[in-house]
Amino acid sequence: MLEPKILLVDDVDYSRQLLRNNIIALANEKLLHHNTFIFFNANCASSAQALFDLHQPDIVFLDIDLPDGSGIDVLKKFKISHPQCFIAMVSGESTLVNVKQCIEAGAATFIAKPFTGDKIQAALRLFEKRLKQNVNSLNTH
Amino acid sequence: MSSRKHILIAEDDDFMRSLLSSQFAGLGLTVHSVENGEQAITEALSYQYDIVLTDIQMPLCDGTTVMRILRQLGYDRPIIAMSADEIPTEGFDLILSKPFDAAMLAEVIQRTAPQKSVPLLIDDELTNLFYQNLSQLRQTFEDALKHSEREVMRQVCHKIKGGAASFGETTLAELAGSLQMQLLSDVALDELLNNCNRFLDALSQTGKHDVRT
């Protein structure tokens, strides 16, 4: 995968921008295997669904609290249509119920707001680790 | 993150928790302690800690489940368990059998390497976007308060709680978090009026000092 496609879903503009800037910075600092990414932005659930169907992203950063619906419902739909997609749920509420609900619905990881460099890096490293595992498993079959 | 190692202790026993806390503080570590598994997960996900030291038998969520959930979410920092019983080792970096002596514990913690931390990149453009958004949210909150639109007010608090701390506005984020909880409770809006006005004042003050042109 040369340039993974990332869909950023958050109704707050600066949150999406913050994620994008920091992902690019991590890549520039050579802290990730990938050097470049392609970004798509959605500020609500319906726009996220449309962009997801159109571009089939490899990674989604998905805020739970969206203006037109729950991010968890969006997560469930995404996992049905594209089970391999790596979805990082983002929320200000990192309660056990919230975390477990996201895992059960198919989320790969959970980022508790506020964002930090370490949290963003951990999510992307997990994505790259899973990708490597998938490639290895394909090679052995 | 400073050069001092940060340790998270999850232990439900009050005596053990304070004993471990003072022991690690004495070793020069920055210590944060929690008393159940749920708090342990929430805290660990802040990625502020070099080491998580967890008891196994705890309320809400046991130490093994804490470790499993964290590992599933990609948490790859050291997690050390403390247990009086034999437990499976997979996923833990180490299991300390209770009772253990202070010298052994100190040795284990001191040989654990500190984690490399990546700073959050925030440039002026992003900061401007944040303060512009804050100013809009202040207006939305003021209008919602006038019309007693409790859910809108809660949503504003939720957004500020999640975003403000990344921009160094930790007091505002805490204020938003606590007001959000109050707005979710059964307390009548009239009784929350003072807190709402205090929040509005804090929002106005933040905007005044920090909007960049």
Coordinates of N, CA and C in Angstrom, one line a residue, chain B residues 8-10 34-45 52 54 58 66 70:
Chain B
L8 N 1.5 4.5 36.6 CA 0.1 4.5 36.9 C -0.1 3.2 37.8
I9 N -0.6 3.4 39.0 CA -0.9 2.3 39.9 C -2.4 2.0 39.9
A10 N -2.8 0.8 39.6 CA -4.2 0.4 39.8 C -4.3 -0.6 40.9
V34 N -5.1 4.8 40.8 CA -6.6 4.7 40.6 C -7.0 3.4 41.4
E35 N -8.3 3.3 41.6 CA -8.8 2.2 42.5 C -9.6 1.2 41.8
N36 N -9.8 1.3 40.5 CA -10.5 0.2 39.8 C -10.1 0.1 38.4
G37 N -10.5 -1.0 37.7 CA -10.0 -1.3 36.4 C -10.5 -0.3 35.3
E38 N -11.7 0.2 35.5 CA -12.2 1.2 34.5 C -11.4 2.4 34.5
Q39 N -11.0 2.9 35.7 CA -10.2 4.1 35.8 C -8.8 3.8 35.2
A40 N -8.3 2.6 35.4 CA -7.0 2.2 34.9 C -7.0 2.3 33.3
I41 N -8.1 1.8 32.7 CA -8.1 1.8 31.2 C -8.2 3.3 30.7
T42 N -9.0 4.1 31.3 CA -9.2 5.5 30.9 C -7.9 6.2 31.1
E43 N -7.2 6.0 32.2 CA -5.9 6.7 32.5 C -4.8 6.2 31.5
A44 N -4.7 4.9 31.3 CA -3.6 4.4 30.5 C -3.8 4.9 29.1
L45 N -5.1 5.1 28.6 CA -5.3 5.6 27.3 C -4.9 7.0 27.1
V52 N 2.5 0.8 33.6 CA 1.2 0.6 34.3 C 1.4 -0.6 35.2
T54 N -0.6 -2.9 37.7 CA -2.0 -3.2 38.1 C -2.1 -4.4 39.0
M58 N -9.8 -6.5 41.1 CA -10.3 -5.1 41.3 C -11.7 -5.0 40.9
V66 N -8.2 -5.5 32.0 CA -7.6 -4.2 31.7 C -6.5 -4.3 30.7
L70 N -6.5 -3.1 26.8 CA -5.4 -2.1 26.3 C -4.6 -2.7 25.2

